[in-house]
XYZ file of C-alpha atoms in Angstrom:
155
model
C 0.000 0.000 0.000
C 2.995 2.168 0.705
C 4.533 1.318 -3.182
C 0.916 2.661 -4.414
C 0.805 5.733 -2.384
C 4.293 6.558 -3.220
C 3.493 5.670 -7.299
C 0.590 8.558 -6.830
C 2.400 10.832 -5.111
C 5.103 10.923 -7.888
C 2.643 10.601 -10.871
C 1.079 13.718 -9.488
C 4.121 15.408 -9.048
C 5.212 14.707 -12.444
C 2.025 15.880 -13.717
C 2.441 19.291 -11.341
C 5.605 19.870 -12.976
C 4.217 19.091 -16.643
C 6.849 16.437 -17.190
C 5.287 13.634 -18.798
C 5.442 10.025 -17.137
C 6.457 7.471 -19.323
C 3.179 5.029 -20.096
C 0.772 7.663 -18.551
C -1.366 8.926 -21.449
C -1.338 13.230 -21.404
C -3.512 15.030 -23.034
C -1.865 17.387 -25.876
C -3.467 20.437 -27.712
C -2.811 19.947 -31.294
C -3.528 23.063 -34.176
C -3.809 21.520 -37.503
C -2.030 22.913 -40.034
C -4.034 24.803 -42.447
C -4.059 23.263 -46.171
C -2.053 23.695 -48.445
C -3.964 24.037 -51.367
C -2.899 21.934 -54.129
C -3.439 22.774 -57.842
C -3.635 19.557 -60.294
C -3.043 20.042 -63.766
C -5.129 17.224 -65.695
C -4.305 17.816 -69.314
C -6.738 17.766 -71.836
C -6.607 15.127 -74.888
C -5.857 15.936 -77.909
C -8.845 15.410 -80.494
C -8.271 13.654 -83.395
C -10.923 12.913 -85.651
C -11.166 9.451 -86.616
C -11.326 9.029 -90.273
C -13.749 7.930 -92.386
C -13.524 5.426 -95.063
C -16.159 4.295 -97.049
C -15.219 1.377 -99.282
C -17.978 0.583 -101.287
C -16.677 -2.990 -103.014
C -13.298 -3.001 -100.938
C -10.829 -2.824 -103.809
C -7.616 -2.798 -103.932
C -7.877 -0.054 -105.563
C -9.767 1.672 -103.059
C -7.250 0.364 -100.352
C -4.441 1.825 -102.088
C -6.183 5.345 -101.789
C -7.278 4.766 -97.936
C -3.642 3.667 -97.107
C -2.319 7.351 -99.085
C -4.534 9.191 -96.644
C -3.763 7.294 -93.936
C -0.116 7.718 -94.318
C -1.305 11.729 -94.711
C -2.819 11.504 -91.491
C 0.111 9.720 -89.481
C 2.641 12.396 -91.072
C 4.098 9.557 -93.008
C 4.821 11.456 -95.854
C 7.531 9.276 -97.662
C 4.871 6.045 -97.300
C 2.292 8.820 -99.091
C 5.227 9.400 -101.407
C 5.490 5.639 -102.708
C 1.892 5.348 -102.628
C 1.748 7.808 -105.631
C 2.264 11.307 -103.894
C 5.389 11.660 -106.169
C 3.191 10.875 -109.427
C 0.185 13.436 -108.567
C 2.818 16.178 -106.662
C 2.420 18.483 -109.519
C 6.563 18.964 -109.654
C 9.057 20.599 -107.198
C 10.205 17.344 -105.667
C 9.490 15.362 -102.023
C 10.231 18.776 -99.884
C 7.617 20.924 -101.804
C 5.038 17.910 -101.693
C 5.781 17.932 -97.772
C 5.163 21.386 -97.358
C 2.181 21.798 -99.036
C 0.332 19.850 -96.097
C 1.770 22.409 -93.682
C -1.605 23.574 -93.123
C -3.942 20.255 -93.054
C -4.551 18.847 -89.663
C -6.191 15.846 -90.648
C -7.666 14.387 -93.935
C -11.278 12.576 -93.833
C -11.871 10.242 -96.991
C -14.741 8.915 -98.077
C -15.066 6.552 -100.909
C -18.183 6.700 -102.786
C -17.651 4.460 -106.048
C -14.854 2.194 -107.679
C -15.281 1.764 -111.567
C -12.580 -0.491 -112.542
C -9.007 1.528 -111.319
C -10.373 4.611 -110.843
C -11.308 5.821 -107.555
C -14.274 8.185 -106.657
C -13.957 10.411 -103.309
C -14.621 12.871 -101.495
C -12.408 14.568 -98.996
C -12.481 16.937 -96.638
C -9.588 18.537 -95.232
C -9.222 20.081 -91.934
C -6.997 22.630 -91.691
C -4.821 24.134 -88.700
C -6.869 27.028 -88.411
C -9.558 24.840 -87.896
C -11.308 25.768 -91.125
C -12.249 23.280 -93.416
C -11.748 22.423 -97.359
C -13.834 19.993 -99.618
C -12.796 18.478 -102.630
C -14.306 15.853 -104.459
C -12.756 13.717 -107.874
C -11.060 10.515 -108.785
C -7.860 9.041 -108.063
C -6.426 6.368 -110.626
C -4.632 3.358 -109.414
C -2.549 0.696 -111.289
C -0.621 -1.787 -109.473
C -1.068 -1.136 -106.344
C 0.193 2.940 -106.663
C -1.349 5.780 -107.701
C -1.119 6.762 -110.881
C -3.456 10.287 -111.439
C -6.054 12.231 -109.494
C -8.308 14.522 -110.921
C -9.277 16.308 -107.673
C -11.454 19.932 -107.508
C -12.284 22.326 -104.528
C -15.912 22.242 -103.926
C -15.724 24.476 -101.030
């Protein structure tokens, strides 16, 4: 009885003096921190238009001009080049056929007849500005490349 008066007497002591007893649970006064405010940055996809092919027939010939255009839209230029860019560039060589899609963001085909090797389409051509240009014509294909287009603006 004397060890558990003498345990009190120093427990209150301790607690008199605001020393802490080791294994006796004290009550402490916390503040919170305020928050830090956090800014999150979620970026924002990129919108690509998917493109549309219509293959009426699914030729070859109309594969040959859906792979061109789809070379056009991944920036493959010199796969668009041996697909019969360089026969329908109009002259000045691989740069100047490059360059002159400087300004289209993506191409959207659509195939609306195949008579024998030549192609019927329509495209439309969005550009970087985010206007948008129409054509409409043929392409020609022979062996797998093409060999002519006969394209016009329509708007």
């Amino acid at each position: 009885m004397k060890a558990a008066l003498v345990a009190i007497v120093v427990l209150v002591s301790a607690a008199a003096c605001g020393t802490p007893v080791v294994g006796v649970p004290v009550p402490v006064a916390v503040t919170p921190a305020a928050p830090t405010p956090t800014t999150i940055v979620v970026p924002q996809p990129v919108y690509v238009p998917p493109p549309a092919y219509v293959a009426p027939g699914d030729t070859a010939e109309a594969r040959t001009v859906v792979a061109y255009y789809d070379a056009l839209n991944r920036r493959d230029f010199a796969t668009a080049w041996s697909l019969g860019g360089s026969r329908i560039a109009g002259g000045g060589g691989y740069a100047k056929y490059v360059n002159g899609f400087a300004t289209t963001a993506w191409d959207t085909l659509t195939v609306t007849d195949v008579r024998g090797s030549t192609v019927y389409v329509v495209l439309s051509a969005a550009q970087t500005d985010g206007s948008t240009r129409v054509f409409s014509g043929t392409y020609t294909v022979s062996g797998g490349v093409i060999v002519g287009s006969h394209m016009a603006r329509t708007r």
